[in-house]
Structures are given as C-alpha cells and as structure tokens.
CSV table of C-alpha atoms in Angstrom, one decimal:
chain,number,residue,atom,x,y,z
N,71,UNK,CA,119.8,10.8,35.6
N,72,UNK,CA,118.5,14.2,36.7
N,73,UNK,CA,116.6,16.5,36.6
N,74,UNK,CA,113.8,14.2,37.6
N,75,UNK,CA,110.7,16.0,36.7
N,76,UNK,CA,111.4,17.3,33.2
N,77,UNK,CA,112.4,13.8,32.1
N,78,UNK,CA,109.3,12.4,33.6
N,79,UNK,CA,111.2,10.1,36.0
N,80,UNK,CA,108.9,11.3,38.7
N,81,UNK,CA,105.3,12.5,38.1
N,82,UNK,CA,103.7,15.8,39.1
N,83,UNK,CA,102.5,14.5,42.4
N,84,UNK,CA,105.9,13.3,43.5
N,85,UNK,CA,107.4,16.5,42.4
N,86,UNK,CA,105.1,18.3,44.8
N,87,UNK,CA,105.9,15.9,47.6
N,88,UNK,CA,109.6,16.5,47.0
N,89,UNK,CA,109.0,20.2,47.0
N,90,UNK,CA,107.1,19.8,50.3
N,91,UNK,CA,109.9,17.9,52.0
N,92,UNK,CA,112.6,20.3,50.7
N,93,UNK,CA,110.4,23.2,51.9
N,94,UNK,CA,110.2,21.7,55.4
N,95,UNK,CA,114.0,21.4,55.5
N,96,UNK,CA,114.5,24.9,54.2
N,97,UNK,CA,112.1,26.5,56.7
N,98,UNK,CA,113.6,24.4,59.5
N,99,UNK,CA,117.1,25.4,58.7
N,100,UNK,CA,116.2,29.1,58.2
N,101,UNK,CA,114.8,29.2,61.7
N,102,UNK,CA,117.7,27.1,63.1
N,103,UNK,CA,120.2,29.6,61.6
N,104,UNK,CA,118.5,32.5,63.2
N,105,UNK,CA,117.1,33.9,59.9
N,106,UNK,CA,113.7,34.6,61.4
N,107,UNK,CA,115.3,37.5,63.4
N,108,UNK,CA,114.8,40.7,61.5
N,109,UNK,CA,117.8,42.3,63.1
N,110,UNK,CA,120.1,39.5,62.0
N,111,UNK,CA,118.8,39.8,58.5
N,112,UNK,CA,119.1,43.6,58.4
N,113,UNK,CA,122.5,43.4,60.0
N,114,UNK,CA,124.1,42.8,56.7
N,115,UNK,CA,123.1,46.3,55.6
N,116,UNK,CA,124.2,48.0,58.8
N,117,UNK,CA,127.4,45.9,59.0
N,118,UNK,CA,127.1,44.3,62.5
N,119,UNK,CA,126.2,40.9,61.1
N,120,UNK,CA,127.4,39.2,58.0
N,121,UNK,CA,125.7,35.9,58.3
N,122,UNK,CA,123.2,36.6,55.5
N,123,UNK,CA,125.8,37.4,52.8
N,124,UNK,CA,128.0,34.5,53.9
N,125,UNK,CA,125.1,32.0,53.8
N,126,UNK,CA,123.8,33.2,50.5
N,127,UNK,CA,127.2,33.3,48.8
N,128,UNK,CA,128.1,29.9,50.2
N,129,UNK,CA,124.7,28.5,49.0
N,130,UNK,CA,125.1,30.0,45.5
N,131,UNK,CA,128.7,28.8,45.1
N,132,UNK,CA,127.9,25.3,46.4
N,133,UNK,CA,125.0,25.0,44.0
N,134,UNK,CA,127.1,26.4,41.1
N,135,UNK,CA,130.1,24.1,41.7
N,136,UNK,CA,128.0,21.1,42.7
N,137,UNK,CA,125.7,21.3,39.6
N,138,UNK,CA,128.6,21.9,37.3
N,139,UNK,CA,130.6,18.9,38.6
N,140,UNK,CA,127.5,16.7,38.7
N,141,UNK,CA,126.8,17.6,35.1
N,142,UNK,CA,130.2,16.6,34.1
N,143,UNK,CA,129.8,13.3,35.9
N,144,UNK,CA,126.6,12.7,34.0
N,145,UNK,CA,124.4,12.8,37.1
N,146,UNK,CA,122.3,15.7,35.9
N,147,UNK,CA,121.7,17.2,32.5
N,148,UNK,CA,121.9,21.0,33.0
N,149,UNK,CA,120.6,21.7,29.5
N,150,UNK,CA,117.2,20.4,30.7
N,151,UNK,CA,116.9,22.8,33.6
N,152,UNK,CA,115.1,26.0,33.5
N,153,UNK,CA,116.7,29.4,33.3
N,154,UNK,CA,114.8,32.5,32.7
N,155,UNK,CA,115.2,35.2,30.1
N,156,UNK,CA,116.9,38.4,31.1
N,157,UNK,CA,115.1,41.8,31.4
N,158,UNK,CA,117.8,43.9,32.9
N,159,UNK,CA,115.8,47.1,33.5
N,160,UNK,CA,112.9,45.3,35.1
N,161,UNK,CA,115.3,43.2,37.2
N,162,UNK,CA,117.2,46.3,38.3
N,163,UNK,CA,114.0,48.1,39.4
N,164,UNK,CA,112.7,44.9,41.1
N,165,UNK,CA,116.0,44.5,42.9
N,166,UNK,CA,116.0,48.0,44.2
N,167,UNK,CA,112.4,47.5,45.5
N,168,UNK,CA,113.3,44.1,47.0
N,169,UNK,CA,116.5,45.5,48.6
N,170,UNK,CA,114.6,48.5,50.1
N,171,UNK,CA,111.9,46.1,51.4
N,172,UNK,CA,114.6,43.9,52.9
N,173,UNK,CA,116.4,46.6,54.8
N,174,UNK,CA,113.2,48.4,55.9
N,175,UNK,CA,111.1,45.3,56.8
N,176,UNK,CA,114.0,43.0,57.8
N,177,UNK,CA,112.6,40.0,55.9
N,178,UNK,CA,112.8,38.5,52.5
N,179,UNK,CA,109.6,36.6,51.4
N,180,UNK,CA,110.9,33.2,52.5
N,181,UNK,CA,112.1,34.2,55.9
N,182,UNK,CA,108.9,36.2,56.6
N,183,UNK,CA,106.9,33.0,56.2
N,184,UNK,CA,109.3,31.1,58.4
N,185,UNK,CA,109.2,33.8,61.1
N,186,UNK,CA,105.4,34.1,60.9
N,187,UNK,CA,105.2,30.4,61.7
N,188,UNK,CA,107.1,31.0,64.9
N,189,UNK,CA,104.5,33.5,65.9
N,190,UNK,CA,106.3,36.7,65.2
N,191,UNK,CA,103.7,39.4,64.6
N,192,UNK,CA,106.0,41.7,62.6
N,193,UNK,CA,106.5,38.8,60.1
N,194,UNK,CA,102.7,38.4,59.8
N,195,UNK,CA,102.4,42.1,59.1
N,196,UNK,CA,105.2,41.8,56.6
N,197,UNK,CA,103.2,39.0,54.8
N,198,UNK,CA,100.2,41.3,54.8
N,199,UNK,CA,102.3,43.9,53.1
N,200,UNK,CA,103.6,41.3,50.6
N,201,UNK,CA,100.0,40.4,49.7
N,202,UNK,CA,99.0,44.1,49.4
N,203,UNK,CA,101.9,44.6,47.1
N,204,UNK,CA,101.0,41.6,45.0
N,205,UNK,CA,97.3,42.8,44.6
N,206,UNK,CA,98.4,46.3,44.1
N,207,UNK,CA,100.7,45.2,41.3
N,208,UNK,CA,97.9,43.1,39.7
N,209,UNK,CA,95.3,45.9,39.7
N,210,UNK,CA,97.7,48.6,38.5
N,211,UNK,CA,99.5,46.4,36.0
N,212,UNK,CA,97.8,47.5,32.9
N,213,UNK,CA,98.6,51.2,33.2
N,214,UNK,CA,101.7,51.2,35.3
N,215,UNK,CA,103.9,48.1,35.0
N,216,UNK,CA,103.1,46.7,31.6
N,217,UNK,CA,106.0,48.2,29.8
N,218,UNK,CA,108.5,48.0,32.7
N,219,UNK,CA,107.9,44.3,33.0
N,220,UNK,CA,109.6,43.7,29.6
N,221,UNK,CA,112.0,46.6,29.7
N,222,UNK,CA,115.6,45.8,28.9
N,223,UNK,CA,114.8,42.4,27.3
N,224,UNK,CA,117.9,40.5,26.3
N,225,UNK,CA,116.5,37.1,25.7
N,226,UNK,CA,118.2,34.1,27.3
N,227,UNK,CA,121.6,35.2,28.3
N,228,UNK,CA,124.3,32.8,29.3
N,229,UNK,CA,126.8,35.0,31.1
N,230,UNK,CA,129.9,32.9,30.0
N,231,UNK,CA,128.8,33.2,26.4
N,232,UNK,CA,128.2,36.9,26.9
N,233,UNK,CA,131.6,37.4,28.4
N,234,UNK,CA,133.2,34.9,26.0
N,235,UNK,CA,135.0,32.9,28.7
N,236,UNK,CA,135.0,29.2,29.7
N,237,UNK,CA,132.3,28.2,32.2
N,238,UNK,CA,134.9,26.6,34.5
N,239,UNK,CA,137.0,29.8,34.5
N,240,UNK,CA,133.9,31.9,35.2
N,241,UNK,CA,133.1,29.7,38.2
N,242,UNK,CA,136.6,30.0,39.5
N,243,UNK,CA,136.5,33.8,39.2
N,244,UNK,CA,133.0,33.9,40.9
N,245,UNK,CA,134.4,31.7,43.7
N,246,UNK,CA,137.3,34.2,44.2
N,247,UNK,CA,134.8,37.1,44.3
N,248,UNK,CA,132.6,35.2,46.8
N,249,UNK,CA,135.5,34.4,49.0
N,250,UNK,CA,136.6,38.0,48.9
N,251,UNK,CA,133.1,39.2,49.9
N,252,UNK,CA,133.0,36.5,52.6
N,253,UNK,CA,136.3,37.9,54.0
N,254,UNK,CA,135.5,41.6,53.7
N,255,UNK,CA,132.1,41.3,55.3
N,256,UNK,CA,133.6,39.3,58.1
N,257,UNK,CA,136.1,42.0,58.8
N,258,UNK,CA,133.4,44.7,58.6
N,259,UNK,CA,131.3,42.7,61.1
N,260,UNK,CA,134.3,42.3,63.5
N,261,UNK,CA,135.0,46.0,63.3
N,262,UNK,CA,131.4,46.9,64.0
N,263,UNK,CA,131.0,44.5,66.9
N,264,UNK,CA,134.1,45.8,68.5
N,265,UNK,CA,132.6,49.3,68.5
N,266,UNK,CA,129.3,48.2,69.9
N,267,UNK,CA,128.6,47.9,73.6
N,268,UNK,CA,127.7,44.5,75.0
N,269,UNK,CA,124.2,45.8,75.9
N,270,UNK,CA,123.6,46.9,72.3
N,271,UNK,CA,124.7,43.5,71.0
N,272,UNK,CA,122.4,41.6,73.5
N,273,UNK,CA,119.6,43.9,72.5
N,274,UNK,CA,119.9,42.7,68.9
N,275,UNK,CA,119.4,39.1,70.0
N,276,UNK,CA,121.9,37.7,67.5
W,278,UNK,CA,137.7,34.1,61.3
W,279,UNK,CA,136.5,30.9,62.7
W,280,UNK,CA,137.8,27.5,61.8
W,281,UNK,CA,134.6,26.5,60.0
W,282,UNK,CA,134.8,29.7,57.8
W,283,UNK,CA,138.3,28.6,56.7
W,284,UNK,CA,137.1,25.1,55.9
W,285,UNK,CA,134.2,26.4,53.9
W,286,UNK,CA,136.4,28.9,52.0
W,287,UNK,CA,138.9,26.1,51.3
W,288,UNK,CA,136.3,23.8,49.9
W,289,UNK,CA,134.8,26.5,47.7
W,290,UNK,CA,138.2,27.4,46.3
W,291,UNK,CA,139.0,23.7,45.7
W,292,UNK,CA,135.6,23.3,43.8
W,293,UNK,CA,136.4,26.4,41.8
W,294,UNK,CA,139.8,25.1,40.8
W,295,UNK,CA,138.4,21.7,39.8
W,296,UNK,CA,135.8,23.6,37.7
W,297,UNK,CA,138.5,25.3,35.6
W,298,UNK,CA,139.5,21.9,34.2
W,299,UNK,CA,136.0,20.7,33.3
W,300,UNK,CA,134.4,21.3,29.9
W,301,UNK,CA,131.5,23.6,29.2
W,302,UNK,CA,127.9,22.4,29.7
W,303,UNK,CA,126.7,20.4,26.6
W,304,UNK,CA,123.8,18.1,26.3
W,305,UNK,CA,124.6,14.5,27.2
W,306,UNK,CA,124.5,12.1,24.3
W,307,UNK,CA,123.1,8.8,25.5
W,308,UNK,CA,125.1,6.2,23.6
W,309,UNK,CA,125.2,2.8,25.2
W,310,UNK,CA,128.5,1.1,25.7
W,311,UNK,CA,129.4,-2.1,23.9
W,312,UNK,CA,129.1,-4.2,27.0
W,313,UNK,CA,125.5,-3.1,27.7
W,314,UNK,CA,124.7,-3.5,24.0
W,315,UNK,CA,126.0,-7.1,23.9
W,316,UNK,CA,123.9,-7.8,27.0
W,317,UNK,CA,120.8,-6.3,25.3
W,318,UNK,CA,121.5,-8.3,22.2
W,319,UNK,CA,121.6,-11.6,24.1
W,320,UNK,CA,118.2,-10.9,25.6
W,321,UNK,CA,115.4,-12.6,23.7
W,322,UNK,CA,113.0,-9.9,24.9
W,323,UNK,CA,113.4,-7.9,21.7
W,324,UNK,CA,111.6,-10.6,19.7
W,325,UNK,CA,107.9,-10.9,19.1
W,326,UNK,CA,106.5,-13.9,17.3
W,327,UNK,CA,104.6,-13.8,14.1
W,328,UNK,CA,101.7,-15.3,15.9
W,329,UNK,CA,101.6,-12.4,18.4
W,330,UNK,CA,101.8,-9.9,15.6
W,331,UNK,CA,99.0,-11.6,13.6
W,332,UNK,CA,96.9,-11.7,16.7
W,333,UNK,CA,97.4,-8.0,17.3
W,334,UNK,CA,96.5,-7.1,13.8
W,335,UNK,CA,93.4,-9.3,13.8
W,336,UNK,CA,92.3,-7.8,17.1
W,337,UNK,CA,92.9,-4.4,15.6
W,338,UNK,CA,95.2,-3.5,18.4
W,339,UNK,CA,95.5,0.3,18.2
W,340,UNK,CA,98.9,0.3,19.8
W,341,UNK,CA,100.7,-1.6,17.1
W,342,UNK,CA,103.0,0.1,14.6
W,343,UNK,CA,104.6,-2.2,12.0
W,344,UNK,CA,107.8,-1.0,10.4
W,345,UNK,CA,109.2,-2.6,7.3
W,346,UNK,CA,112.9,-1.8,7.3
W,347,UNK,CA,113.6,-3.2,3.8
W,348,UNK,CA,114.1,-1.0,0.7
W,349,UNK,CA,111.1,0.9,-0.8
W,350,UNK,CA,111.2,-1.4,-3.8
W,351,UNK,CA,110.8,-4.6,-1.7
W,352,UNK,CA,108.2,-2.8,0.3
W,353,UNK,CA,106.1,-2.0,-2.8
W,354,UNK,CA,106.4,-5.6,-3.9
W,355,UNK,CA,105.0,-7.1,-0.8
W,356,UNK,CA,104.6,-6.2,2.9
W,357,UNK,CA,102.2,-6.8,5.8
W,358,UNK,CA,99.1,-4.8,5.6
W,359,UNK,CA,99.3,-1.5,7.5
W,360,UNK,CA,103.1,-1.5,7.7
W,361,UNK,CA,105.0,1.7,7.1
W,362,UNK,CA,108.3,1.7,5.3
W,363,UNK,CA,111.4,3.0,7.0
W,364,UNK,CA,114.5,1.6,5.3
W,365,UNK,CA,117.3,0.7,7.7
W,366,UNK,CA,119.7,3.3,6.4
W,367,UNK,CA,117.3,6.1,7.1
W,368,UNK,CA,116.1,4.8,10.4
W,369,UNK,CA,117.6,7.7,12.4
W,370,UNK,CA,116.2,10.5,10.3
W,371,UNK,CA,114.3,12.9,12.4
W,372,UNK,CA,111.0,12.5,10.6
W,373,UNK,CA,110.8,8.9,11.7
W,374,UNK,CA,111.3,9.6,15.4
W,375,UNK,CA,107.6,10.0,15.7
W,376,UNK,CA,107.3,6.2,15.3
W,377,UNK,CA,110.4,5.1,17.0
W,378,UNK,CA,111.1,7.4,19.9
W,379,UNK,CA,107.9,6.9,21.8
W,380,UNK,CA,106.5,4.6,24.4
W,381,UNK,CA,102.8,4.7,23.7
W,382,UNK,CA,102.9,2.1,20.9
W,383,UNK,CA,104.5,-1.2,20.3
W,384,UNK,CA,106.7,-0.7,17.3
W,385,UNK,CA,107.6,-3.9,15.5
W,386,UNK,CA,110.4,-4.0,13.1
W,387,UNK,CA,110.6,-6.6,10.4
W,388,UNK,CA,112.6,-7.5,7.3
W,389,UNK,CA,112.9,-10.6,5.1
W,390,UNK,CA,114.7,-12.5,7.8
W,391,UNK,CA,116.1,-11.3,11.1
W,392,UNK,CA,119.3,-9.5,10.2
W,393,UNK,CA,118.1,-6.2,8.7
W,394,UNK,CA,115.5,-5.7,11.5
W,395,UNK,CA,118.1,-6.7,14.1
W,396,UNK,CA,120.4,-4.1,12.6
W,397,UNK,CA,117.8,-1.4,12.8
W,398,UNK,CA,116.9,-2.4,16.3
W,399,UNK,CA,120.5,-2.3,17.4
W,400,UNK,CA,121.0,1.2,15.9
W,401,UNK,CA,117.9,2.4,17.7
W,402,UNK,CA,118.9,0.8,21.0
W,403,UNK,CA,122.4,2.2,20.9
W,404,UNK,CA,120.9,5.7,20.6
W,405,UNK,CA,118.6,5.0,23.6
W,406,UNK,CA,115.3,4.5,21.8
W,407,UNK,CA,113.9,1.7,23.8
W,408,UNK,CA,110.8,-0.4,23.5
W,409,UNK,CA,111.1,-1.4,19.9
W,410,UNK,CA,110.6,-5.1,19.0
W,411,UNK,CA,111.7,-7.3,16.2
W,412,UNK,CA,109.4,-9.8,14.5
W,413,UNK,CA,111.2,-13.1,14.8
W,414,UNK,CA,112.0,-14.7,11.5
W,415,UNK,CA,110.7,-11.8,9.5
W,416,UNK,CA,108.6,-12.2,6.5
W,417,UNK,CA,109.9,-15.6,5.8
W,418,UNK,CA,108.5,-16.8,9.1
W,419,UNK,CA,105.4,-14.8,8.4
W,420,UNK,CA,104.9,-16.6,5.2
W,421,UNK,CA,105.5,-20.1,6.7
W,422,UNK,CA,103.4,-19.6,9.8
W,423,UNK,CA,100.6,-17.2,8.9
W,424,UNK,CA,100.1,-17.1,5.1
W,425,UNK,CA,100.8,-20.7,4.5
W,426,UNK,CA,100.6,-22.7,7.8
W,427,UNK,CA,101.5,-26.3,7.8
W,428,UNK,CA,99.5,-28.7,10.0
W,429,UNK,CA,101.5,-30.1,12.8
W,430,UNK,CA,103.3,-33.3,11.9
W,431,UNK,CA,102.0,-36.6,13.3
W,432,UNK,CA,104.9,-36.8,15.8
W,433,UNK,CA,104.1,-33.5,17.5
W,434,UNK,CA,100.3,-33.4,17.8
W,435,UNK,CA,99.6,-31.8,21.1
W,436,UNK,CA,96.8,-29.6,22.3
W,437,UNK,CA,99.0,-26.5,22.0
W,438,UNK,CA,100.2,-27.4,18.5
W,439,UNK,CA,96.6,-28.1,17.4
W,440,UNK,CA,95.4,-24.8,18.9
W,441,UNK,CA,98.2,-22.9,17.2
W,442,UNK,CA,97.5,-24.5,13.9
W,443,UNK,CA,93.8,-23.5,14.1
W,444,UNK,CA,94.8,-20.0,15.0
W,445,UNK,CA,97.2,-19.8,12.1
W,446,UNK,CA,94.5,-21.2,9.7
W,447,UNK,CA,92.1,-18.5,10.9
W,448,UNK,CA,94.9,-15.9,10.4
W,449,UNK,CA,95.5,-17.2,6.9
W,450,UNK,CA,91.9,-16.7,6.1
W,451,UNK,CA,92.1,-13.2,7.6
W,452,UNK,CA,95.2,-12.1,5.8
W,453,UNK,CA,94.9,-13.8,2.4
W,454,UNK,CA,91.2,-13.7,1.9
W,455,UNK,CA,91.1,-17.3,0.9
W,456,UNK,CA,87.5,-18.8,1.2
W,457,UNK,CA,86.1,-15.4,2.2
W,458,UNK,CA,83.9,-13.0,0.2
W,459,UNK,CA,86.0,-12.8,-2.9
W,460,UNK,CA,88.7,-10.4,-1.6
W,461,UNK,CA,91.9,-11.1,-3.5
W,462,UNK,CA,95.4,-11.0,-2.3
W,463,UNK,CA,96.3,-8.2,-4.6
W,464,UNK,CA,93.5,-6.0,-3.2
W,465,UNK,CA,94.5,-6.7,0.3
W,466,UNK,CA,98.0,-5.7,-0.4
W,467,UNK,CA,97.0,-2.4,-1.9
W,468,UNK,CA,95.5,-0.7,1.1
W,469,UNK,CA,98.6,0.4,2.9
W,470,UNK,CA,99.4,2.7,5.8
W,471,UNK,CA,96.6,2.9,8.3
W,472,UNK,CA,98.5,3.6,11.4
W,473,UNK,CA,98.3,7.2,12.5
W,474,UNK,CA,100.7,7.6,15.4
W,475,UNK,CA,100.5,10.5,17.7
W,476,UNK,CA,103.6,12.3,18.8
W,477,UNK,CA,105.1,11.5,22.2
W,478,UNK,CA,103.7,13.5,25.0
W,479,UNK,CA,105.6,16.8,25.1
W,480,UNK,CA,108.0,17.0,28.0
W,481,UNK,CA,106.6,19.4,30.6
W,482,UNK,CA,108.2,22.8,30.6
W,483,UNK,CA,110.2,23.6,33.6
W,484,UNK,CA,109.7,26.8,35.4
W,485,UNK,CA,111.3,28.2,38.4
W,486,UNK,CA,111.5,31.1,40.6
W,487,UNK,CA,112.9,32.2,43.9
W,488,UNK,CA,111.3,32.7,47.2
C-alpha cells in the first residue's frame, strides 16, 4: 500500500500534516533521550558516551530491515521511494565539514533545533551559524562550490548491485557490522568512564 | 552491557538473518487473485446502459471515452460516433494506456454483444486498471434501443417507459439524422475520433533529505 504520497493515497496537505506529527515525535524523543546535551552528542568522538552511535546504528538497521521485510510482505513498494544520486567527492567533503561541525559545536542540525526549543543559548548560536553557513554557501556558490557540488558523480548507485551481492546478504553483513560497532563503542565507553572521576562525569550532565 | 542492549542486538541479528532468505527488491506487480476477480465479475457496477451512453454523447460530456474493442475491419464498417478502436487482443499495449489507465475519464468499452467487451474489461481489471465500464448489450442493444427504438408495448405503458421511449426517439434523431437537416447516416459515420484524452496526471516526484 505504501508509500502513501507518491501513489497519491494522501494529498500534499496530509503529507505535511504527517510530517508535522512525525516531527513532533522526533523532537520529543531527541529531547527525552538527552540528545539536546552537546556533551552527550560530542561524547561519541571523545569516547565517554556511545549513545549517539548506538542510536543511529539501531535506527538505520531497524529502518533497513523493517523496510526490506515490509516490501517483501507487499506493504510498501520500495521502488517508488526516493533515493538520491551519488556524488562521492562532494559527499566526502560535506561529511568532513559536517563531522567537524558536529564535534566542535556539539550538535547536528536536528538536535540543535530541538535544543534551541528548550532554551539552550548555545543551540541558538549554533542555528545562527547554520544560517550563516547556508547564506555563505549561496553567495559564494558560483565561484567556489559549483564544480565541487557535482564532483565524483556516479549516478544512482545501488550498493548491492555495485558489490554484486544479494540484498538480504548485504543487510545481514551490515547488521553484523552495526552490532560490532555497538559492542566496541560500548566497551570504549566503559573503559573511559572507569578512568574518569565521578565529578568529571557529573560535570558532563549525561 | 545492559539487558536492553542484548535484546536490541538479538532482534537486529534476527532481522538480518531473516533478510538473507528474502528476495531482492523488485516492483510489485498488482495482479488480482481469482477470488477477487470473480467477485468483481459478479458486480453489475461495470455495466453502463446504452441510454446513459447516448445521454452522455448528446450532452457532449467531455469525460466520455468510447472504446470499440472489435477488430479494425468491423470498426470501419460501423461504430458509434467518436469511438476509438482498441481491439481486445492489443488492449494491454502501452500506447493504449493513455485511455485505459486513468481516472479522469469514463472509459466505456463495447463490442457487438457483451462478451468481447467483458473480456477486455476483465483483462484490464486483472492488471489493476480500474474505473472502466462496459456498455451493456453492446452494439446490438445500441441498435435496438437507440438507433431503432420500439414503442413500449400496450402491456407495459408506464410513465417511465413512456419517458424512456421519448428519450430514445430523440436520441434516434440525434444519432441517425432522420427527419433533421438532410444529414445522412453515412456522413455521420464518417467523422470519427473526436476524443482527445489527456495523460494521467504525473505522479509527483519524491524527494528527500536528512536533517
């Protein structure tokens, strides 16, 4: 039956209403999970908190497995869903900038909005920075970024076709990798937290 | 590790193992099962009467598409004005989908009787092209009711029957040109396709991104 919008099962207005409701849930849960705390978010880079990596891997794997099984049950037609073209150089450069911003600022775009709504001033400043970055990109696009934006174009790449393996097998391997990350980061976190004094941990407000 | 971590890891691995045994992502083909098809077949909703069709033509209803599913030879010999010819054996060819796979128009299929049009309708329905209708009784019924209507017999004179007969008489004049301004049957039959269908509204492109 799904996806709803591309098949015109729901109209544009309802699509926005769903987006609004899902957005409320997303923001609520980000705050509830402590993701509006910059030190918790940045903790994954320093090693004393692995929540971020665990949550993101669990979310990605749940979506991956869930969509794949639901497609096979006929509940959703994955061929109608959007997936973007690959520009590997542009993505790599963007990823480096995003990662640097993440570890320096302690937010990603979504969590900064969530944190700003709880009144955190650093998050508001972060959003200001995001806007500056966006406008800076727009006004320097023509002479700085035009070529980078399409650098490394590979067209639509399906990773299983690219690797030449079955989708189910790829999902299984990806799950194994995720579980390994889950385990290793947990160990790293335990090791770090053992070395830190109680005052240091309390100071982080995890 | 906490208990919840172990449960989550266990569920993810289980999902991953199940995924190994599932086939690759291919587009779903919507083919209706025999049971549903039989159910659809028993519904009278697919029929539209010759009177309704005649009324729509006379009122110049822009949403009507008439599809003659007989062979091109039969179509050349005689058809209803404005009908297009899509023989039943080429009903699924992609160029015809403009007429059949859309919901903006009322597509009416007809043949000499019911069977060819029903066959075409069934083929379309089983591939999920809904909203097509069949003209009940086909051209035989068209001839008996519209082109050559009989007055109601003395045993069944009711207001409705009388009204229907008057309508059919008017339709006869409209379609055959009898009594009006010298237009002949042959001339009427010559002006053929007038329907200009538009393509179904394009599905909106999906776009996405990450926050």
